[in-house]
Amino acid sequence: MRTVTKDTLTQAFLDCCDPDTDPRLHHVLERLVHHLHAFAREVDLTHDEWRTGLRLLTEAAAFTTPERNEFVLFSDVLGLSSLVDMINTPDAATSSSVLGPFHILGAPPLPVGGDLKGDNVGDTVVVEGQVLDTAGRPIPGAMLELWQTAANGLYSNQDEAQSDWNLRGCMTLGDDGRYLFSTVRPIAYTVPDDGPVGALLHATGRHPWRPGHHHVIVQAEGFQPLVTELFPDDDPYLDEDAVFGVRSDLVIHYTRTEERTALPPDLLAAATLEPPFHLVRFDFKLQAEA
Ligand code: BEZ
Ligand code: FE
């Protein structure tokens, strides 16, 4: 080991791992260290740069709380979260997209046809569709979890002015896999940029904006869960999402109408919602468990 050089250090690391290490752990670690060492050699990493990297990670730890994980945000803005999503999305299923830090477990039940908009200011949006398998058959008894920002671009857990479960709900679907809800149009907002991730964005001339989106988790017995987002097609940030979450199959088009008669008959708040209405249909496709 004392004869180790910059060219043999990677192999020296590999040689000191127990050959009985779990094979997947051994493989992932081996490739990680291989690329990490190759990266340092390739850019001739200086001590100053190495220290800067460690300082950013240390600051990320200081910014991390149960409500905000700066490490996840680093993964998001570097594109790693989306790359992992893409690697793990089955071809025939709806694309997955970032979960983000604002999801809370335990959202209140919302019936099929239910309303999330309530007193929220903003345009009325009505979303309907079905949860299907990859052959296009309805999946009975699926569960849909929904959350989004209010008109000020904030989630309920970022904003004391909103009630705890504002714009959040959990819908259990029937045998036809059909879902339907009314809500407010989501608008573009910025990811938190007052910490080390923000410093990195600003240093590289990037903005922190995400296009408006509806967050959705779809789960059904015997199928791979889907964590995804739906993005209105007229959002100015659609092609410059700070966290690379947009996929073409997740872009939706709202059809605008003033006509109350255009609303689905089983929309529970149909009589009280204010026009104009923005209607959209989107079907989610889930991949069966192997
Ligand atoms: C979000 O969509 O809620 C989100 C995703 C990644 C980083 C920050 C926020
Ligand atoms: Fe979001």
PDB file of C-alpha atoms and ligand atoms in Angstrom:
ATOM      1  CA  MET A   1       0.000   0.000   0.000  1.00  0.00           C
ATOM      2  CA  ARG A   2       2.898   2.415   0.721  1.00  0.00           C
ATOM      3  CA  THR A   3       3.797   2.325  -2.988  1.00  0.00           C
ATOM      4  CA  VAL A   4       0.364   3.552  -3.986  1.00  0.00           C
ATOM      5  CA  THR A   5       0.327   6.266  -6.686  1.00  0.00           C
ATOM      6  CA  LYS A   6      -2.365   8.438  -8.220  1.00  0.00           C
ATOM      7  CA  ASP A   7      -2.692   5.831 -10.938  1.00  0.00           C
ATOM      8  CA  THR A   8      -3.023   2.825  -8.603  1.00  0.00           C
ATOM      9  CA  LEU A   9      -5.112   4.384  -5.812  1.00  0.00           C
ATOM     10  CA  THR A  10      -8.471   3.328  -7.330  1.00  0.00           C
ATOM     11  CA  GLN A  11      -7.375  -0.319  -7.435  1.00  0.00           C
ATOM     12  CA  ALA A  12      -5.939   0.014  -3.908  1.00  0.00           C
ATOM     13  CA  PHE A  13      -9.383   1.095  -2.682  1.00  0.00           C
ATOM     14  CA  LEU A  14     -11.030  -1.863  -4.410  1.00  0.00           C
ATOM     15  CA  ASP A  15      -8.446  -4.305  -3.035  1.00  0.00           C
ATOM     16  CA  CYS A  16      -9.241  -3.315   0.547  1.00  0.00           C
ATOM     17  CA  CYS A  17     -12.970  -4.144   0.261  1.00  0.00           C
ATOM     18  CA  ASP A  18     -13.888  -7.543   1.704  1.00  0.00           C
ATOM     19  CA  PRO A  19     -14.674  -9.859  -1.262  1.00  0.00           C
ATOM     20  CA  ASP A  20     -17.664 -11.136   0.753  1.00  0.00           C
ATOM     21  CA  THR A  21     -19.288  -7.680   0.702  1.00  0.00           C
ATOM     22  CA  ASP A  22     -22.882  -7.804  -0.588  1.00  0.00           C
ATOM     23  CA  PRO A  23     -22.374  -8.065  -4.398  1.00  0.00           C
ATOM     24  CA  ARG A  24     -24.665  -5.154  -5.322  1.00  0.00           C
ATOM     25  CA  LEU A  25     -23.067  -2.870  -2.693  1.00  0.00           C
ATOM     26  CA  HIS A  26     -19.614  -3.943  -3.899  1.00  0.00           C
ATOM     27  CA  HIS A  27     -20.499  -3.206  -7.532  1.00  0.00           C
ATOM     28  CA  VAL A  28     -22.131   0.190  -6.889  1.00  0.00           C
ATOM     29  CA  LEU A  29     -19.300   1.318  -4.585  1.00  0.00           C
ATOM     30  CA  GLU A  30     -16.633   0.091  -6.985  1.00  0.00           C
ATOM     31  CA  ARG A  31     -18.148   2.056  -9.876  1.00  0.00           C
ATOM     32  CA  LEU A  32     -18.768   5.117  -7.706  1.00  0.00           C
ATOM     33  CA  VAL A  33     -15.142   5.292  -6.535  1.00  0.00           C
ATOM     34  CA  HIS A  34     -13.895   4.543 -10.051  1.00  0.00           C
ATOM     35  CA  HIS A  35     -15.828   7.556 -11.442  1.00  0.00           C
ATOM     36  CA  LEU A  36     -15.025   9.782  -8.456  1.00  0.00           C
ATOM     37  CA  HIS A  37     -11.283   9.196  -8.777  1.00  0.00           C
ATOM     38  CA  ALA A  38     -11.432   9.535 -12.583  1.00  0.00           C
ATOM     39  CA  PHE A  39     -13.277  12.839 -12.152  1.00  0.00           C
ATOM     40  CA  ALA A  40     -10.617  14.211  -9.750  1.00  0.00           C
ATOM     41  CA  ARG A  41      -7.840  13.202 -12.152  1.00  0.00           C
ATOM     42  CA  GLU A  42      -9.676  14.564 -15.192  1.00  0.00           C
ATOM     43  CA  VAL A  43     -10.239  18.064 -13.758  1.00  0.00           C
ATOM     44  CA  ASP A  44      -6.955  18.145 -11.762  1.00  0.00           C
ATOM     45  CA  LEU A  45      -9.015  18.887  -8.657  1.00  0.00           C
ATOM     46  CA  THR A  46      -7.258  21.473  -6.440  1.00  0.00           C
ATOM     47  CA  HIS A  47      -7.306  21.526  -2.644  1.00  0.00           C
ATOM     48  CA  ASP A  48      -9.400  24.719  -2.749  1.00  0.00           C
ATOM     49  CA  GLU A  49     -12.009  23.110  -5.004  1.00  0.00           C
ATOM     50  CA  TRP A  50     -12.111  19.943  -2.896  1.00  0.00           C
ATOM     51  CA  ARG A  51     -12.607  22.092   0.254  1.00  0.00           C
ATOM     52  CA  THR A  52     -15.356  24.110  -1.489  1.00  0.00           C
ATOM     53  CA  GLY A  53     -17.202  20.894  -2.308  1.00  0.00           C
ATOM     54  CA  LEU A  54     -16.976  19.713   1.279  1.00  0.00           C
ATOM     55  CA  ARG A  55     -18.088  23.132   2.546  1.00  0.00           C
ATOM     56  CA  LEU A  56     -21.191  22.971   0.319  1.00  0.00           C
ATOM     57  CA  LEU A  57     -22.060  19.544   1.762  1.00  0.00           C
ATOM     58  CA  THR A  58     -21.479  20.805   5.313  1.00  0.00           C
ATOM     59  CA  GLU A  59     -23.759  23.778   4.644  1.00  0.00           C
ATOM     60  CA  ALA A  60     -26.341  21.419   3.142  1.00  0.00           C
ATOM     61  CA  ALA A  61     -26.358  19.501   6.431  1.00  0.00           C
ATOM     62  CA  ALA A  62     -26.899  22.744   8.376  1.00  0.00           C
ATOM     63  CA  PHE A  63     -29.859  23.682   6.121  1.00  0.00           C
ATOM     64  CA  THR A  64     -31.474  20.269   6.356  1.00  0.00           C
ATOM     65  CA  THR A  65     -34.541  19.876   8.602  1.00  0.00           C
ATOM     66  CA  PRO A  66     -37.448  17.404   8.583  1.00  0.00           C
ATOM     67  CA  GLU A  67     -39.279  19.886   6.296  1.00  0.00           C
ATOM     68  CA  ARG A  68     -36.378  20.697   3.969  1.00  0.00           C
ATOM     69  CA  ASN A  69     -33.652  18.365   2.749  1.00  0.00           C
ATOM     70  CA  GLU A  70     -30.898  20.325   1.016  1.00  0.00           C
ATOM     71  CA  PHE A  71     -29.159  17.107  -0.116  1.00  0.00           C
ATOM     72  CA  VAL A  72     -32.275  16.025  -2.028  1.00  0.00           C
ATOM     73  CA  LEU A  73     -32.432  19.519  -3.520  1.00  0.00           C
ATOM     74  CA  PHE A  74     -28.789  19.168  -4.683  1.00  0.00           C
ATOM     75  CA  SER A  75     -29.730  15.848  -6.294  1.00  0.00           C
ATOM     76  CA  ASP A  76     -32.741  17.574  -7.944  1.00  0.00           C
ATOM     77  CA  VAL A  77     -30.914  20.568  -9.453  1.00  0.00           C
ATOM     78  CA  LEU A  78     -27.993  18.392 -10.629  1.00  0.00           C
ATOM     79  CA  GLY A  79     -30.474  16.214 -12.538  1.00  0.00           C
ATOM     80  CA  LEU A  80     -29.656  13.086 -10.534  1.00  0.00           C
ATOM     81  CA  SER A  81     -33.186  12.672  -9.115  1.00  0.00           C
ATOM     82  CA  SER A  82     -34.691  12.857 -12.604  1.00  0.00           C
ATOM     83  CA  LEU A  83     -32.065  10.503 -14.037  1.00  0.00           C
ATOM     84  CA  VAL A  84     -32.934   7.900 -11.386  1.00  0.00           C
ATOM     85  CA  ASP A  85     -36.640   8.432 -12.223  1.00  0.00           C
ATOM     86  CA  MET A  86     -35.975   7.890 -15.925  1.00  0.00           C
ATOM     87  CA  ILE A  87     -33.834   4.788 -15.370  1.00  0.00           C
ATOM     88  CA  ASN A  88     -36.600   3.243 -13.291  1.00  0.00           C
ATOM     89  CA  THR A  89     -39.691   4.190 -15.362  1.00  0.00           C
ATOM     90  CA  PRO A  90     -41.001   1.146 -17.305  1.00  0.00           C
ATOM     91  CA  ASP A  91     -41.418   2.020 -21.010  1.00  0.00           C
ATOM     92  CA  ALA A  92     -45.167   1.384 -21.209  1.00  0.00           C
ATOM     93  CA  ALA A  93     -46.076   3.193 -17.967  1.00  0.00           C
ATOM     94  CA  THR A  94     -46.710   6.900 -17.372  1.00  0.00           C
ATOM     95  CA  SER A  95     -43.403   8.683 -16.691  1.00  0.00           C
ATOM     96  CA  SER A  96     -42.495   9.303 -13.091  1.00  0.00           C
ATOM     97  CA  SER A  97     -41.257  12.676 -11.873  1.00  0.00           C
ATOM     98  CA  VAL A  98     -39.732  14.154  -8.717  1.00  0.00           C
ATOM     99  CA  LEU A  99     -41.598  13.778  -5.424  1.00  0.00           C
ATOM    100  CA  GLY A 100     -40.263  17.086  -4.094  1.00  0.00           C
ATOM    101  CA  PRO A 101     -40.000  17.965  -0.425  1.00  0.00           C
ATOM    102  CA  PHE A 102     -43.562  19.148   0.187  1.00  0.00           C
ATOM    103  CA  HIS A 103     -45.459  15.865   0.173  1.00  0.00           C
ATOM    104  CA  ILE A 104     -47.062  14.973   3.549  1.00  0.00           C
ATOM    105  CA  LEU A 105     -48.392  11.534   4.386  1.00  0.00           C
ATOM    106  CA  GLY A 106     -51.981  11.302   5.621  1.00  0.00           C
ATOM    107  CA  ALA A 107     -53.876  13.695   3.329  1.00  0.00           C
ATOM    108  CA  PRO A 108     -57.643  13.712   4.035  1.00  0.00           C
ATOM    109  CA  PRO A 109     -59.954  11.581   1.867  1.00  0.00           C
ATOM    110  CA  LEU A 110     -61.425  13.225  -1.215  1.00  0.00           C
ATOM    111  CA  PRO A 111     -64.379  11.511  -2.939  1.00  0.00           C
ATOM    112  CA  VAL A 112     -64.370  10.920  -6.705  1.00  0.00           C
ATOM    113  CA  GLY A 113     -65.701  14.232  -8.073  1.00  0.00           C
ATOM    114  CA  GLY A 114     -64.506  16.097  -4.965  1.00  0.00           C
ATOM    115  CA  ASP A 115     -63.306  19.692  -4.759  1.00  0.00           C
ATOM    116  CA  LEU A 116     -59.863  20.842  -3.591  1.00  0.00           C
ATOM    117  CA  LYS A 117     -60.349  24.473  -4.623  1.00  0.00           C
ATOM    118  CA  GLY A 118     -62.594  25.575  -1.751  1.00  0.00           C
ATOM    119  CA  ASP A 119     -61.815  29.235  -1.035  1.00  0.00           C
ATOM    120  CA  ASN A 120     -58.522  29.237  -2.933  1.00  0.00           C
ATOM    121  CA  VAL A 121     -58.078  32.179  -5.286  1.00  0.00           C
ATOM    122  CA  GLY A 122     -57.299  31.334  -8.920  1.00  0.00           C
ATOM    123  CA  ASP A 123     -58.689  29.773 -12.073  1.00  0.00           C
ATOM    124  CA  THR A 124     -60.856  26.677 -11.702  1.00  0.00           C
ATOM    125  CA  VAL A 125     -59.365  23.493 -13.124  1.00  0.00           C
ATOM    126  CA  VAL A 126     -61.237  20.195 -13.510  1.00  0.00           C
ATOM    127  CA  VAL A 127     -59.107  17.082 -13.999  1.00  0.00           C
ATOM    128  CA  GLU A 128     -60.521  13.679 -14.855  1.00  0.00           C
ATOM    129  CA  GLY A 129     -59.317  10.387 -16.248  1.00  0.00           C
ATOM    130  CA  GLN A 130     -58.683   6.780 -15.397  1.00  0.00           C
ATOM    131  CA  VAL A 131     -56.002   4.634 -13.820  1.00  0.00           C
ATOM    132  CA  LEU A 132     -55.157   1.899 -16.331  1.00  0.00           C
ATOM    133  CA  ASP A 133     -52.742  -1.001 -16.703  1.00  0.00           C
ATOM    134  CA  THR A 134     -50.261  -0.937 -19.585  1.00  0.00           C
ATOM    135  CA  ALA A 135     -52.785  -2.799 -21.785  1.00  0.00           C
ATOM    136  CA  GLY A 136     -55.328   0.004 -21.238  1.00  0.00           C
ATOM    137  CA  ARG A 137     -57.602  -1.890 -18.813  1.00  0.00           C
ATOM    138  CA  PRO A 138     -58.999  -0.030 -15.767  1.00  0.00           C
ATOM    139  CA  ILE A 139     -57.342  -0.922 -12.467  1.00  0.00           C
ATOM    140  CA  PRO A 140     -59.999  -1.317  -9.742  1.00  0.00           C
ATOM    141  CA  GLY A 141     -59.490   0.205  -6.309  1.00  0.00           C
ATOM    142  CA  ALA A 142     -56.479   2.417  -7.089  1.00  0.00           C
ATOM    143  CA  MET A 143     -55.564   5.291  -4.773  1.00  0.00           C
ATOM    144  CA  LEU A 144     -54.673   8.764  -5.985  1.00  0.00           C
ATOM    145  CA  GLU A 145     -52.869  11.238  -3.772  1.00  0.00           C
ATOM    146  CA  LEU A 146     -52.912  14.892  -4.838  1.00  0.00           C
ATOM    147  CA  TRP A 147     -51.095  18.017  -3.677  1.00  0.00           C
ATOM    148  CA  GLN A 148     -50.177  21.376  -5.166  1.00  0.00           C
ATOM    149  CA  THR A 149     -49.413  25.013  -4.389  1.00  0.00           C
ATOM    150  CA  ALA A 150     -51.955  27.753  -3.743  1.00  0.00           C
ATOM    151  CA  ALA A 151     -52.151  30.928  -5.861  1.00  0.00           C
ATOM    152  CA  ASN A 152     -49.150  32.411  -4.009  1.00  0.00           C
ATOM    153  CA  GLY A 153     -46.899  29.546  -5.194  1.00  0.00           C
ATOM    154  CA  LEU A 154     -46.635  28.055  -1.681  1.00  0.00           C
ATOM    155  CA  TYR A 155     -47.626  24.629  -0.339  1.00  0.00           C
ATOM    156  CA  SER A 156     -49.734  24.441   2.822  1.00  0.00           C
ATOM    157  CA  ASN A 157     -46.697  23.303   4.833  1.00  0.00           C
ATOM    158  CA  GLN A 158     -44.714  26.391   3.736  1.00  0.00           C
ATOM    159  CA  ASP A 159     -47.411  28.936   4.487  1.00  0.00           C
ATOM    160  CA  GLU A 160     -49.020  29.654   7.868  1.00  0.00           C
ATOM    161  CA  ALA A 161     -51.917  31.445   6.156  1.00  0.00           C
ATOM    162  CA  GLN A 162     -53.150  28.150   4.624  1.00  0.00           C
ATOM    163  CA  SER A 163     -55.016  25.477   6.549  1.00  0.00           C
ATOM    164  CA  ASP A 164     -52.983  22.304   7.228  1.00  0.00           C
ATOM    165  CA  TRP A 165     -54.362  20.192   4.380  1.00  0.00           C
ATOM    166  CA  ASN A 166     -55.149  22.938   1.870  1.00  0.00           C
ATOM    167  CA  LEU A 167     -55.012  21.608  -1.729  1.00  0.00           C
ATOM    168  CA  ARG A 168     -54.226  18.052  -0.594  1.00  0.00           C
ATOM    169  CA  GLY A 169     -56.408  14.976  -0.851  1.00  0.00           C
ATOM    170  CA  CYS A 170     -56.421  11.234  -1.196  1.00  0.00           C
ATOM    171  CA  MET A 171     -58.991   9.596  -3.543  1.00  0.00           C
ATOM    172  CA  THR A 172     -59.935   5.914  -3.546  1.00  0.00           C
ATOM    173  CA  LEU A 173     -61.202   4.845  -6.964  1.00  0.00           C
ATOM    174  CA  GLY A 174     -63.896   2.354  -7.934  1.00  0.00           C
ATOM    175  CA  ASP A 175     -63.796  -0.623 -10.308  1.00  0.00           C
ATOM    176  CA  ASP A 176     -63.730   1.652 -13.376  1.00  0.00           C
ATOM    177  CA  GLY A 177     -60.476   3.318 -12.196  1.00  0.00           C
ATOM    178  CA  ARG A 178     -62.068   6.723 -12.840  1.00  0.00           C
ATOM    179  CA  TYR A 179     -60.985   9.831 -10.972  1.00  0.00           C
ATOM    180  CA  LEU A 180     -62.331  13.381 -11.052  1.00  0.00           C
ATOM    181  CA  PHE A 181     -61.599  16.495  -9.016  1.00  0.00           C
ATOM    182  CA  SER A 182     -61.808  20.263  -9.193  1.00  0.00           C
ATOM    183  CA  THR A 183     -58.954  22.461  -8.018  1.00  0.00           C
ATOM    184  CA  VAL A 184     -57.157  25.718  -8.653  1.00  0.00           C
ATOM    185  CA  ARG A 185     -54.738  26.220 -11.506  1.00  0.00           C
ATOM    186  CA  PRO A 186     -51.178  25.605 -10.224  1.00  0.00           C
ATOM    187  CA  ILE A 187     -48.656  28.339 -11.040  1.00  0.00           C
ATOM    188  CA  ALA A 188     -44.870  28.436 -11.430  1.00  0.00           C
ATOM    189  CA  TYR A 189     -42.829  28.817  -8.225  1.00  0.00           C
ATOM    190  CA  THR A 190     -39.200  28.788  -7.120  1.00  0.00           C
ATOM    191  CA  VAL A 191     -37.394  25.971  -5.298  1.00  0.00           C
ATOM    192  CA  PRO A 192     -35.795  27.195  -2.048  1.00  0.00           C
ATOM    193  CA  ASP A 193     -32.698  29.160  -3.142  1.00  0.00           C
ATOM    194  CA  ASP A 194     -31.481  30.733   0.100  1.00  0.00           C
ATOM    195  CA  GLY A 195     -29.011  27.918   0.862  1.00  0.00           C
ATOM    196  CA  PRO A 196     -26.004  26.249  -0.798  1.00  0.00           C
ATOM    197  CA  VAL A 197     -28.160  24.910  -3.663  1.00  0.00           C
ATOM    198  CA  GLY A 198     -29.260  28.495  -4.406  1.00  0.00           C
ATOM    199  CA  ALA A 199     -25.602  29.581  -4.313  1.00  0.00           C
ATOM    200  CA  LEU A 200     -24.763  26.911  -6.900  1.00  0.00           C
ATOM    201  CA  LEU A 201     -27.703  27.931  -9.111  1.00  0.00           C
ATOM    202  CA  HIS A 202     -26.761  31.604  -8.987  1.00  0.00           C
ATOM    203  CA  ALA A 203     -23.033  30.883  -9.580  1.00  0.00           C
ATOM    204  CA  THR A 204     -23.924  29.034 -12.775  1.00  0.00           C
ATOM    205  CA  GLY A 205     -26.434  31.579 -14.093  1.00  0.00           C
ATOM    206  CA  ARG A 206     -29.443  29.348 -13.427  1.00  0.00           C
ATOM    207  CA  HIS A 207     -32.842  30.396 -12.078  1.00  0.00           C
ATOM    208  CA  PRO A 208     -34.759  28.474  -9.380  1.00  0.00           C
ATOM    209  CA  TRP A 209     -38.154  28.343 -11.164  1.00  0.00           C
ATOM    210  CA  ARG A 210     -40.319  25.266 -11.676  1.00  0.00           C
ATOM    211  CA  PRO A 211     -43.302  25.294 -14.050  1.00  0.00           C
ATOM    212  CA  GLY A 212     -46.694  24.975 -12.311  1.00  0.00           C
ATOM    213  CA  HIS A 213     -47.738  21.374 -11.689  1.00  0.00           C
ATOM    214  CA  HIS A 214     -50.191  19.019 -10.039  1.00  0.00           C
ATOM    215  CA  HIS A 215     -48.357  16.427  -7.887  1.00  0.00           C
ATOM    216  CA  VAL A 216     -49.856  12.930  -8.042  1.00  0.00           C
ATOM    217  CA  ILE A 217     -49.021   9.576  -6.473  1.00  0.00           C
ATOM    218  CA  VAL A 218     -50.949   6.610  -7.872  1.00  0.00           C
ATOM    219  CA  GLN A 219     -50.930   3.286  -6.053  1.00  0.00           C
ATOM    220  CA  ALA A 220     -52.759   0.023  -6.711  1.00  0.00           C
ATOM    221  CA  GLU A 221     -52.354  -3.482  -5.385  1.00  0.00           C
ATOM    222  CA  GLY A 222     -50.098  -5.560  -7.670  1.00  0.00           C
ATOM    223  CA  PHE A 223     -48.714  -2.515  -9.551  1.00  0.00           C
ATOM    224  CA  GLN A 224     -45.571  -0.413  -9.226  1.00  0.00           C
ATOM    225  CA  PRO A 225     -46.447   2.876  -7.469  1.00  0.00           C
ATOM    226  CA  LEU A 226     -46.218   5.965  -9.663  1.00  0.00           C
ATOM    227  CA  VAL A 227     -44.926   9.292  -8.309  1.00  0.00           C
ATOM    228  CA  THR A 228     -45.457  11.940 -10.929  1.00  0.00           C
ATOM    229  CA  GLU A 229     -46.552  15.474 -11.866  1.00  0.00           C
ATOM    230  CA  LEU A 230     -48.780  17.032 -14.560  1.00  0.00           C
ATOM    231  CA  PHE A 231     -47.652  20.268 -16.221  1.00  0.00           C
ATOM    232  CA  PRO A 232     -49.968  22.731 -18.088  1.00  0.00           C
ATOM    233  CA  ASP A 233     -48.610  23.252 -21.618  1.00  0.00           C
ATOM    234  CA  ASP A 234     -48.696  27.066 -21.571  1.00  0.00           C
ATOM    235  CA  ASP A 235     -46.354  27.533 -18.597  1.00  0.00           C
ATOM    236  CA  PRO A 236     -43.362  29.782 -19.405  1.00  0.00           C
ATOM    237  CA  TYR A 237     -40.954  27.509 -17.485  1.00  0.00           C
ATOM    238  CA  LEU A 238     -42.002  24.240 -19.132  1.00  0.00           C
ATOM    239  CA  ASP A 239     -38.673  23.872 -20.946  1.00  0.00           C
ATOM    240  CA  GLU A 240     -36.493  25.211 -18.139  1.00  0.00           C
ATOM    241  CA  ASP A 241     -37.580  23.404 -14.999  1.00  0.00           C
ATOM    242  CA  ALA A 242     -34.848  23.910 -12.347  1.00  0.00           C
ATOM    243  CA  VAL A 243     -35.142  20.223 -11.370  1.00  0.00           C
ATOM    244  CA  PHE A 244     -35.616  18.651 -14.854  1.00  0.00           C
ATOM    245  CA  GLY A 245     -38.984  17.098 -13.884  1.00  0.00           C
ATOM    246  CA  VAL A 246     -40.952  17.687 -17.122  1.00  0.00           C
ATOM    247  CA  ARG A 247     -41.525  14.771 -19.557  1.00  0.00           C
ATOM    248  CA  SER A 248     -43.511  15.175 -22.775  1.00  0.00           C
ATOM    249  CA  ASP A 249     -46.153  12.609 -21.731  1.00  0.00           C
ATOM    250  CA  LEU A 250     -46.811  14.625 -18.535  1.00  0.00           C
ATOM    251  CA  VAL A 251     -47.685  17.872 -20.345  1.00  0.00           C
ATOM    252  CA  ILE A 252     -51.437  18.578 -20.269  1.00  0.00           C
ATOM    253  CA  HIS A 253     -53.656  20.988 -22.171  1.00  0.00           C
ATOM    254  CA  TYR A 254     -56.556  22.723 -20.417  1.00  0.00           C
ATOM    255  CA  THR A 255     -59.605  23.396 -22.557  1.00  0.00           C
ATOM    256  CA  ARG A 256     -61.152  26.698 -21.459  1.00  0.00           C
ATOM    257  CA  THR A 257     -64.919  27.077 -21.295  1.00  0.00           C
ATOM    258  CA  GLU A 258     -67.452  29.428 -19.681  1.00  0.00           C
ATOM    259  CA  GLU A 259     -70.182  26.767 -19.931  1.00  0.00           C
ATOM    260  CA  ARG A 260     -71.298  25.122 -16.683  1.00  0.00           C
ATOM    261  CA  THR A 261     -72.977  22.454 -18.795  1.00  0.00           C
ATOM    262  CA  ALA A 262     -69.499  21.341 -19.963  1.00  0.00           C
ATOM    263  CA  LEU A 263     -68.660  20.191 -16.418  1.00  0.00           C
ATOM    264  CA  PRO A 264     -68.866  16.436 -15.710  1.00  0.00           C
ATOM    265  CA  PRO A 265     -72.291  15.719 -14.132  1.00  0.00           C
ATOM    266  CA  ASP A 266     -70.695  14.009 -11.101  1.00  0.00           C
ATOM    267  CA  LEU A 267     -68.451  16.961 -10.225  1.00  0.00           C
ATOM    268  CA  LEU A 268     -69.605  17.663  -6.676  1.00  0.00           C
ATOM    269  CA  ALA A 269     -68.981  21.426  -6.664  1.00  0.00           C
ATOM    270  CA  ALA A 270     -70.360  21.965 -10.213  1.00  0.00           C
ATOM    271  CA  ALA A 271     -73.086  24.343  -9.045  1.00  0.00           C
ATOM    272  CA  THR A 272     -70.820  26.647  -7.034  1.00  0.00           C
ATOM    273  CA  LEU A 273     -67.485  26.816  -8.895  1.00  0.00           C
ATOM    274  CA  GLU A 274     -66.900  30.047 -10.797  1.00  0.00           C
ATOM    275  CA  PRO A 275     -66.235  30.089 -14.580  1.00  0.00           C
ATOM    276  CA  PRO A 276     -64.058  30.138 -16.591  1.00  0.00           C
ATOM    277  CA  PHE A 277     -63.372  26.426 -16.248  1.00  0.00           C
ATOM    278  CA  HIS A 278     -60.211  24.718 -17.492  1.00  0.00           C
ATOM    279  CA  LEU A 279     -60.909  21.084 -18.297  1.00  0.00           C
ATOM    280  CA  VAL A 280     -58.392  18.320 -18.849  1.00  0.00           C
ATOM    281  CA  ARG A 281     -58.435  14.547 -19.172  1.00  0.00           C
ATOM    282  CA  PHE A 282     -55.364  12.467 -18.316  1.00  0.00           C
ATOM    283  CA  ASP A 283     -55.062   8.686 -17.911  1.00  0.00           C
ATOM    284  CA  PHE A 284     -52.339   7.196 -15.689  1.00  0.00           C
ATOM    285  CA  LYS A 285     -50.786   3.903 -16.814  1.00  0.00           C
ATOM    286  CA  LEU A 286     -49.227   1.649 -14.173  1.00  0.00           C
ATOM    287  CA  GLN A 287     -46.800  -1.213 -14.687  1.00  0.00           C
ATOM    288  CA  ALA A 288     -47.750  -4.509 -13.024  1.00  0.00           C
ATOM    289  CA  GLU A 289     -45.310  -5.764 -10.334  1.00  0.00           C
ATOM    290  CA  ALA A 290     -42.941  -8.381 -11.738  1.00  0.00           C
TER     291      ALA A 290
HETATM  292  C1  BEZ B   1     -41.677  20.301  -5.820  1.00  0.00           C
HETATM  293  O1  BEZ B   1     -42.175  20.132  -6.898  1.00  0.00           O
HETATM  294  O2  BEZ B   1     -42.432  20.398  -4.872  1.00  0.00           O
HETATM  295  C2  BEZ B   1     -40.188  20.384  -5.691  1.00  0.00           C
HETATM  296  C3  BEZ B   1     -39.411  19.458  -6.359  1.00  0.00           C
HETATM  297  C4  BEZ B   1     -38.030  19.523  -6.234  1.00  0.00           C
HETATM  298  C5  BEZ B   1     -37.450  20.505  -5.457  1.00  0.00           C
HETATM  299  C6  BEZ B   1     -38.239  21.443  -4.792  1.00  0.00           C
HETATM  300  C7  BEZ B   1     -39.629  21.392  -4.921  1.00  0.00           C
HETATM  301 FE    FE B   2     -44.075  20.963  -6.483  1.00  0.00          FE
END
